Every structure is written in structure tokens, then in C-alpha cells.
């Protein structure tokens, strides 16, 4: 069975953007593949943070994931720092990764340009990501398009390690060199089917740092208070102005939450000025509620029983450590380490 690895930052409660863009897909994939789903707290400490806040955000993220349908009996759900082999393998990969390749990563250049003093952890972030994936020898990684460059680096690191430390196969390659076995698979992107969800400002991807999110567990009234003023097609100045649904984030949220006949109605009513944006948003809110009420209910049940979270994480970490331990034993043996 193919293996997948997915990581998510401990950013607290999930928002609709990361639910639709990633987690909803993982809920499907956990039934098809052997899945490792990891809350990546080591990645979160590359920026300043408060320890108590990180612990709270990690817990809230796990509650959200369980409420959204991640099933600990179908996958291994765990927190990264509970499996020490992640940083152990990351160190090893640091020794075979050229500095120039890390400095060329778009996300590093973008984040570093906004910081006065850049920590080495920010530069080495994609090396830890490669370790996260390859520790489980995962052959597929569900990602959005913005993560493709980091995934390519993971593939490159796998190739480089295999070329140096993979066991000789006895065959001679086209370049005349002896071929080596691919201990680490080159992970393939499993592109997330949902289009990138924009924030309520319609300007940027939905993200906590932009303050443009709808929380997955947010109360109904609070969601409506955000939807009501949300940006729509700027061409719809008056109620009688027809719009272009494809340019409007509300339409894309309809596509994620509303049934096909409602999406069709939205398209017709928008492009013919058959209704106003407020009518459209009310219908969206109703359909969002149908999807989100059961998730909110599950989250409340889970939050009332802390043992559910603790047990899920303990079982997931035990399975993750087992696989990670096997990988590291092989890696160290082939590298001449103790
Ligand atoms: S009618 Fe709906 S889809 Fe069209 S611009 Fe308004 S909110 Fe967007």
C-alpha cells in the first residue's frame, strides 16, 4: 500500500481554507493509503512564539483535525516533536544539501526579506520537511501548488542520499557508474483537488496571518458577521449590475459547500443580476452551516474528553516511532554511524 505523509502547522483551530484545501482531502486519502498525519511543531518554532501558546495551538489543531474527520484508527496522527527521528534525519540531510539550493527557495527568500535577523532554522526548514516525508519513506505527499518547490527539494535530497549511500545493485547505469538502490522513494505530489481558497478580503489566500479567515469551529453568527461584508465581484456595484461568478470568492465557497444545483443557481442569478450579493451570501451561509454544524458538535464532544486527544496522539506517535526507528536504523547502518 502506498504511504502518504501530510504535515500541518499547529496554528490553533483549523480555518475553512486549510480544511477545504488540505484536511478534507486527507479524510478521503486516509482510507486509500497508509497515512501519517503530523502536527509540525518543530516547524512552528522557526519564528518567535510563546511556549504556552504553542501548546494550546497544538492541542486545538488536533481537536480540529479529529472533528474534521481524521480518524486515528485509520491513520497515524501525531505531533512531530514526539518522534525525535525527524530532527535526527534532518541533521543528516543538512550534510548533503548545498546551501545555494536552500537560499534559492522562494518561501525562504520571501520570509527572510521580512525579517531583520534570519535564523538558520528558517533556511533549513525545507530540509526538515524532507526528513518529515522521507522518514516514513512516503511515496506520495498531498500538497498545494505553492509547496511543489519544497517537494522537489525533498526528491533531490532522496536522490542525493541514495546515490551516496544506497546499496550497489551490481548494474551499470547509462553514465557508466554503478547503480545504487533507491532506499528513499522520490515522493510524488498528490495535488489537492480543491482550488486555493481566498480570504474574505478577496486579496490573498485565506490565512491566519492575514486575518481573513473563517474558523472551522466558529459560531454561526460570527461566520455570518464575516460573510456579510466579504468582498465580491467589484463589477456588482448596484443590485442590477450583472457579475462574473468565477472572479468572486463567494462563488468558490459555494462550489465547496453547496450542492451542484445551488451552484448552478448562483451562477445564473449572479450573471443575470437575478439577485443581490447579500441573497447569495445567505444561501452560502445556510449550506456552510449544514457542513459545519456536525464538525462543531464533534469538536465540542472531543474537547470535553481530553483522553480522546491524548490516546489518539499516543497511538499515532507509537506507530510513527516504530516506522521512523526502522528507517533510521537502516540509514545509520549504511552511513557508518553508531
Ligand atoms: S452574486 Fe454571489 S457570486 Fe455573484 S458577485 Fe455576488 S456574492 Fe459573488
Short mmCIF file of C-alpha atoms and ligand atoms in Angstrom, two decimals:
data_model
loop_
_atom_site.label_atom_id
_atom_site.label_comp_id
_atom_site.label_asym_id
_atom_site.label_seq_id
_atom_site.Cartn_x
_atom_site.Cartn_y
_atom_site.Cartn_z
CA UNK A 1 0.00 0.00 0.00
CA UNK A 2 1.33 3.45 -0.87
CA UNK A 3 2.22 5.69 2.00
CA UNK A 4 1.37 9.36 2.34
CA UNK A 5 2.77 11.95 4.71
CA UNK A 6 0.98 15.23 5.47
CA UNK A 7 2.05 17.95 7.84
CA UNK A 8 0.14 20.90 9.21
CA UNK A 9 1.31 23.80 11.36
CA UNK A 10 -0.03 23.99 14.92
CA UNK A 11 -1.86 27.22 14.17
CA UNK A 12 -4.77 26.53 16.54
CA UNK A 13 -8.26 25.88 15.26
CA UNK A 14 -8.47 24.94 11.56
CA UNK A 15 -9.96 27.53 9.23
CA UNK A 16 -12.14 26.90 6.21
CA UNK A 17 -9.17 27.48 3.84
CA UNK A 18 -6.98 24.73 5.29
CA UNK A 19 -9.98 22.45 5.74
CA UNK A 20 -11.03 22.69 2.07
CA UNK A 21 -7.50 23.00 0.72
CA UNK A 22 -5.98 20.08 2.63
CA UNK A 23 -7.72 18.33 5.50
CA UNK A 24 -10.93 17.36 3.68
CA UNK A 25 -8.74 15.60 1.13
CA UNK A 26 -6.75 13.80 3.86
CA UNK A 27 -10.00 12.44 5.29
CA UNK A 28 -10.51 10.66 1.93
CA UNK A 29 -6.87 9.64 1.50
CA UNK A 30 -6.57 8.05 4.97
CA UNK A 31 -8.88 5.26 3.70
CA UNK A 32 -6.91 4.68 0.48
CA UNK A 33 -3.32 4.89 1.73
CA UNK A 34 -1.27 4.23 4.83
CA UNK A 35 -1.36 7.79 6.13
CA UNK A 36 0.92 9.66 8.54
CA UNK A 37 -0.60 12.99 9.59
CA UNK A 38 1.67 15.18 11.62
CA UNK A 39 1.23 18.47 13.50
CA UNK A 40 4.62 20.02 12.75
CA UNK A 41 5.53 21.89 15.92
CA UNK A 42 9.28 21.92 15.14
CA UNK A 43 8.47 23.92 12.02
CA UNK A 44 6.44 26.38 14.10
CA UNK A 45 9.40 27.40 16.28
CA UNK A 46 11.33 28.98 13.40
CA UNK A 47 9.51 32.24 14.28
CA UNK A 48 9.21 33.88 17.72
CA UNK A 49 6.49 32.27 19.89
CA UNK A 50 5.30 31.76 23.48
CA UNK A 51 5.62 28.15 24.74
CA UNK A 52 2.17 28.06 26.45
CA UNK A 53 0.60 29.45 23.29
CA UNK A 54 2.28 26.81 21.11
CA UNK A 55 0.98 24.04 23.40
CA UNK A 56 -2.56 25.45 23.22
CA UNK A 57 -2.43 25.84 19.44
CA UNK A 58 -1.14 22.30 19.01
CA UNK A 59 -3.98 20.90 21.13
CA UNK A 60 -6.59 22.97 19.28
CA UNK A 61 -5.26 21.81 15.94
CA UNK A 62 -5.53 18.15 16.98
CA UNK A 63 -9.12 18.70 18.20
CA UNK A 64 -9.97 20.36 14.86
CA UNK A 65 -8.39 17.54 12.84
CA UNK A 66 -10.30 14.88 14.75
CA UNK A 67 -13.55 16.85 14.47
CA UNK A 68 -12.99 17.31 10.72
CA UNK A 69 -12.83 13.54 10.22
CA UNK A 70 -9.22 12.48 10.71
CA UNK A 71 -9.68 9.02 12.19
CA UNK A 72 -6.89 7.72 14.47
CA UNK A 73 -7.98 4.14 13.76
CA UNK A 74 -7.40 4.69 10.01
CA UNK A 75 -4.16 6.72 10.11
CA UNK A 76 -1.27 7.71 12.39
CA UNK A 77 -1.94 11.18 13.81
CA UNK A 78 0.88 12.59 15.93
CA UNK A 79 2.88 15.65 16.94
CA UNK A 80 6.30 15.99 15.28
CA UNK A 81 8.34 16.60 18.46
CA UNK A 82 7.06 13.28 19.90
CA UNK A 83 9.13 11.49 17.24
CA UNK A 84 12.80 12.55 17.71
CA UNK A 85 13.92 10.87 14.47
CA UNK A 86 12.54 13.86 12.48
CA UNK A 87 15.34 16.15 13.66
CA UNK A 88 17.90 13.33 13.60
CA UNK A 89 17.28 12.68 9.90
CA UNK A 90 17.09 16.42 9.19
CA UNK A 91 20.65 16.82 10.52
CA UNK A 92 21.85 14.04 8.23
CA UNK A 93 20.13 15.65 5.23
CA UNK A 94 21.71 19.01 6.15
CA UNK A 95 25.09 17.43 5.48
CA UNK A 96 24.19 16.59 1.86
CA UNK A 97 22.19 19.72 0.93
CA UNK A 98 24.04 22.61 -0.75
CA UNK A 99 23.50 25.99 0.87
CA UNK A 100 22.71 27.58 -2.52
CA UNK A 101 19.70 25.30 -3.02
CA UNK A 102 18.21 26.40 0.29
CA UNK A 103 18.87 30.07 -0.39
CA UNK A 104 17.03 29.76 -3.72
CA UNK A 105 13.77 28.53 -2.13
CA UNK A 106 11.07 31.12 -2.85
CA UNK A 107 9.43 30.82 0.57
CA UNK A 108 12.77 31.39 2.30
CA UNK A 109 13.53 34.48 0.20
CA UNK A 110 10.05 35.83 0.85
CA UNK A 111 10.10 35.26 4.64
CA UNK A 112 13.75 36.26 5.12
CA UNK A 113 13.17 39.58 3.29
CA UNK A 114 10.63 40.49 6.00
CA UNK A 115 12.94 39.73 8.95
CA UNK A 116 15.76 41.77 10.39
CA UNK A 117 17.70 38.78 11.71
CA UNK A 118 17.22 35.48 9.87
CA UNK A 119 17.60 32.28 11.89
CA UNK A 120 19.27 29.19 10.41
CA UNK A 121 16.09 27.23 11.20
CA UNK A 122 14.19 29.26 8.61
CA UNK A 123 16.77 28.40 5.96
CA UNK A 124 16.81 24.71 6.91
CA UNK A 125 13.02 24.43 7.13
CA UNK A 126 12.71 22.53 3.81
CA UNK A 127 15.41 20.07 4.94
CA UNK A 128 13.28 19.22 7.96
CA UNK A 129 10.32 18.90 5.59
CA UNK A 130 12.30 16.41 3.50
CA UNK A 131 13.11 14.48 6.69
CA UNK A 132 9.40 14.51 7.68
CA UNK A 133 8.43 12.85 4.41
CA UNK A 134 11.37 10.52 3.84
CA UNK A 135 11.48 9.26 7.44
CA UNK A 136 8.32 7.31 6.56
CA UNK A 137 9.60 6.58 3.05
CA UNK A 138 6.32 8.11 1.88
CA UNK A 139 5.84 7.88 -1.87
CA UNK A 140 3.05 10.47 -2.07
CA UNK A 141 2.59 13.84 -0.46
CA UNK A 142 -0.71 15.73 -0.70
CA UNK A 143 0.30 19.32 -1.45
CA UNK A 144 -0.94 22.56 -2.91
CA UNK A 145 0.93 24.11 -5.83
CA UNK A 146 2.77 26.51 -3.51
CA UNK A 147 4.55 23.54 -1.91
CA UNK A 148 5.86 21.99 -5.14
CA UNK A 149 9.30 23.63 -4.88
CA UNK A 150 9.88 22.22 -1.40
CA UNK A 151 8.73 18.79 -2.55
CA UNK A 152 11.19 18.94 -5.45
CA UNK A 153 13.94 19.61 -2.92
CA UNK A 154 12.84 16.50 -0.95
CA UNK A 155 13.08 14.47 -4.15
CA UNK A 156 16.54 15.90 -4.83
CA UNK A 157 17.69 15.05 -1.29
CA UNK A 158 16.35 11.48 -1.68
CA UNK A 159 18.25 11.12 -5.00
CA UNK A 160 21.44 12.52 -3.50
CA UNK A 161 21.33 10.29 -0.40
CA UNK A 162 20.50 7.20 -2.50
CA UNK A 163 23.40 7.95 -4.87
CA UNK A 164 25.87 8.09 -1.97
CA UNK A 165 24.55 5.54 0.47
CA UNK A 166 22.11 3.27 -1.40
CA UNK A 167 23.41 -0.32 -1.74
CA UNK A 168 25.07 -1.07 -5.11
CA UNK A 169 22.73 -3.11 -7.32
CA UNK A 170 25.55 -4.54 -9.46
CA UNK A 171 24.08 -2.93 -12.63
CA UNK A 172 25.89 -0.22 -14.58
CA UNK A 173 23.87 2.90 -15.44
CA UNK A 174 23.89 4.91 -18.70
CA UNK A 175 26.53 7.23 -17.23
CA UNK A 176 28.87 4.25 -16.72
CA UNK A 177 28.57 4.42 -12.92
CA UNK A 178 27.39 1.55 -10.76
CA UNK A 179 23.68 1.93 -9.94
CA UNK A 180 22.51 2.09 -6.35
CA UNK A 181 19.18 1.03 -4.91
CA UNK A 182 16.64 3.77 -4.14
CA UNK A 183 16.27 3.34 -0.38
CA UNK A 184 14.30 6.55 -0.18
CA UNK A 185 11.48 6.77 -2.74
CA UNK A 186 11.23 10.06 -4.64
CA UNK A 187 7.91 11.32 -3.25
CA UNK A 188 5.29 12.30 -5.81
CA UNK A 189 2.93 15.25 -5.40
CA UNK A 190 -0.67 14.30 -4.83
CA UNK A 191 -2.13 17.65 -5.87
CA UNK A 192 -5.06 18.78 -3.75
CA UNK A 193 -8.21 18.86 -5.95
CA UNK A 194 -9.73 21.98 -4.37
CA UNK A 195 -8.71 25.29 -5.84
CA UNK A 196 -6.86 27.62 -3.45
CA UNK A 197 -9.39 29.28 -1.14
CA UNK A 198 -9.01 33.04 -0.92
CA UNK A 199 -9.60 35.05 2.24
CA UNK A 200 -12.70 37.17 2.88
CA UNK A 201 -10.80 40.23 1.65
CA UNK A 202 -10.60 38.52 -1.77
CA UNK A 203 -6.95 39.66 -1.95
CA UNK A 204 -4.85 36.79 -0.61
CA UNK A 205 -5.01 33.13 0.29
CA UNK A 206 -7.07 32.50 3.44
CA UNK A 207 -4.54 32.56 6.25
CA UNK A 208 -4.47 33.41 9.96
CA UNK A 209 -1.56 35.78 9.48
CA UNK A 210 -3.68 37.81 7.01
CA UNK A 211 -6.67 37.96 9.42
CA UNK A 212 -9.04 36.99 6.59
CA UNK A 213 -10.21 33.56 7.76
CA UNK A 214 -13.43 31.82 8.77
CA UNK A 215 -12.74 29.38 11.61
CA UNK A 216 -13.98 25.84 11.06
CA UNK A 217 -15.44 25.82 14.58
CA UNK A 218 -16.63 29.43 14.59
CA UNK A 219 -20.23 30.03 15.79
CA UNK A 220 -22.88 30.58 13.12
CA UNK A 221 -23.49 34.28 13.96
CA UNK A 222 -19.79 35.04 13.85
CA UNK A 223 -19.47 33.40 10.40
CA UNK A 224 -22.38 35.48 9.12
CA UNK A 225 -20.83 38.65 10.57
CA UNK A 226 -17.76 37.91 8.42
CA UNK A 227 -19.59 36.78 5.27
CA UNK A 228 -21.90 39.81 5.18
CA UNK A 229 -19.18 42.40 4.38
CA UNK A 230 -16.92 39.95 2.44
CA UNK A 231 -15.53 41.19 -0.88
CA UNK A 232 -17.43 40.08 -4.03
CA UNK A 233 -17.13 40.82 -7.77
CA UNK A 234 -16.33 44.57 -7.87
CA UNK A 235 -18.44 44.86 -11.07
CA UNK A 236 -21.60 44.38 -8.98
CA UNK A 237 -21.82 47.96 -7.74
CA UNK A 238 -25.62 48.13 -7.95
CA UNK A 239 -28.10 45.31 -7.41
CA UNK A 240 -28.93 45.49 -11.15
CA UNK A 241 -25.29 45.08 -12.31
CA UNK A 242 -24.57 41.55 -13.57
CA UNK A 243 -21.45 39.85 -12.19
CA UNK A 244 -18.91 37.21 -13.14
CA UNK A 245 -19.13 34.43 -10.53
CA UNK A 246 -15.70 32.99 -11.37
CA UNK A 247 -13.95 36.11 -10.06
CA UNK A 248 -15.87 36.03 -6.78
CA UNK A 249 -14.65 34.14 -3.72
CA UNK A 250 -18.24 33.65 -2.51
CA UNK A 251 -18.95 31.63 -5.66
CA UNK A 252 -15.91 29.41 -4.99
CA UNK A 253 -17.09 28.85 -1.41
CA UNK A 254 -20.49 27.85 -2.86
CA UNK A 255 -18.68 25.32 -5.06
CA UNK A 256 -17.08 23.87 -1.93
CA UNK A 257 -20.16 23.82 0.30
CA UNK A 258 -23.35 23.95 -1.82
CA UNK A 259 -24.85 21.16 -3.93
CA UNK A 260 -24.44 21.37 -7.76
CA UNK A 261 -28.00 22.65 -8.43
CA UNK A 262 -27.45 25.53 -5.98
CA UNK A 263 -24.06 26.33 -7.56
CA UNK A 264 -25.84 26.48 -10.94
CA UNK A 265 -28.49 28.83 -9.50
CA UNK A 266 -25.75 31.06 -8.06
CA UNK A 267 -24.09 31.22 -11.47
CA UNK A 268 -27.32 32.18 -13.27
CA UNK A 269 -28.52 34.66 -10.64
CA UNK A 270 -25.12 36.35 -10.46
CA UNK A 271 -24.52 36.69 -14.19
CA UNK A 272 -28.09 37.94 -14.86
CA UNK A 273 -28.32 40.16 -11.76
CA UNK A 274 -31.20 37.93 -10.66
CA UNK A 275 -30.32 38.52 -7.03
CA UNK A 276 -28.06 40.65 -4.88
CA UNK A 277 -24.84 39.58 -3.21
CA UNK A 278 -26.48 39.51 0.20
CA UNK A 279 -29.06 36.94 -1.04
CA UNK A 280 -26.21 34.88 -2.44
CA UNK A 281 -24.29 35.03 0.84
CA UNK A 282 -27.37 34.00 2.87
CA UNK A 283 -27.70 30.83 0.75
CA UNK A 284 -23.98 30.14 1.18
CA UNK A 285 -24.26 30.58 4.93
CA UNK A 286 -27.11 28.03 5.08
CA UNK A 287 -25.06 25.43 3.20
CA UNK A 288 -21.93 26.12 5.22
CA UNK A 289 -23.95 25.51 8.37
CA UNK A 290 -25.11 22.12 7.08
CA UNK A 291 -21.46 21.06 6.72
CA UNK A 292 -20.04 22.79 9.79
CA UNK A 293 -22.65 22.02 12.48
CA UNK A 294 -21.64 18.31 12.74
CA UNK A 295 -17.94 19.29 12.84
CA UNK A 296 -18.59 21.81 15.63
CA UNK A 297 -20.61 19.19 17.52
CA UNK A 298 -17.80 16.62 17.27
CA UNK A 299 -15.23 19.22 18.37
CA UNK A 300 -17.29 20.01 21.49
CA UNK A 301 -17.54 16.30 22.34
CA UNK A 302 -13.79 15.77 21.85
CA UNK A 303 -12.86 18.91 23.82
CA UNK A 304 -14.92 17.57 26.74
CA UNK A 305 -12.86 14.33 26.81
CA UNK A 306 -9.13 15.20 26.82
CA UNK A 307 -8.26 11.48 26.91
CA UNK A 308 -9.57 11.13 23.34
CA UNK A 309 -6.87 13.53 22.11
CA UNK A 310 -4.14 12.06 24.32
CA UNK A 311 -4.93 8.48 23.30
CA UNK A 312 -5.08 9.32 19.59
CA UNK A 313 -1.71 11.10 19.73
CA UNK A 314 -0.06 8.39 21.81
CA UNK A 315 -1.15 5.64 19.40
CA UNK A 316 -0.13 7.71 16.36
CA UNK A 317 3.29 8.59 17.82
CA UNK A 318 3.96 4.95 18.78
CA UNK A 319 3.31 3.81 15.19
CA UNK A 320 5.32 6.73 13.78
CA UNK A 321 8.29 5.98 16.08
CA UNK A 322 8.21 2.33 15.02
CA UNK A 323 8.49 3.18 11.30
CA UNK A 324 10.92 6.06 11.95
CA UNK A 325 13.12 3.76 14.07
CA UNK A 326 13.31 1.21 11.25
CA UNK A 327 14.28 3.89 8.73
CA UNK A 328 16.94 5.39 11.00
CA UNK A 329 18.47 2.00 11.79
CA UNK A 330 19.00 1.41 8.04
CA UNK A 331 20.21 4.96 7.41
CA UNK A 332 22.79 4.81 10.21
CA UNK A 333 23.98 1.36 9.21
CA UNK A 334 24.59 2.49 5.62
CA UNK A 335 26.29 5.70 6.70
CA UNK A 336 28.70 4.10 9.16
CA UNK A 337 27.05 5.74 12.17
CA UNK A 338 26.59 4.10 15.58
S1 LIG B 1 -23.99 37.29 -6.59
FE1 LIG B 1 -22.76 35.85 -5.39
S2 LIG B 1 -21.21 35.08 -6.81
FE2 LIG B 1 -22.08 36.95 -7.72
S3 LIG B 1 -20.70 38.59 -7.08
FE3 LIG B 1 -22.39 38.49 -5.60
S4 LIG B 1 -21.64 37.16 -3.97
FE4 LIG B 1 -20.34 36.84 -5.75
#
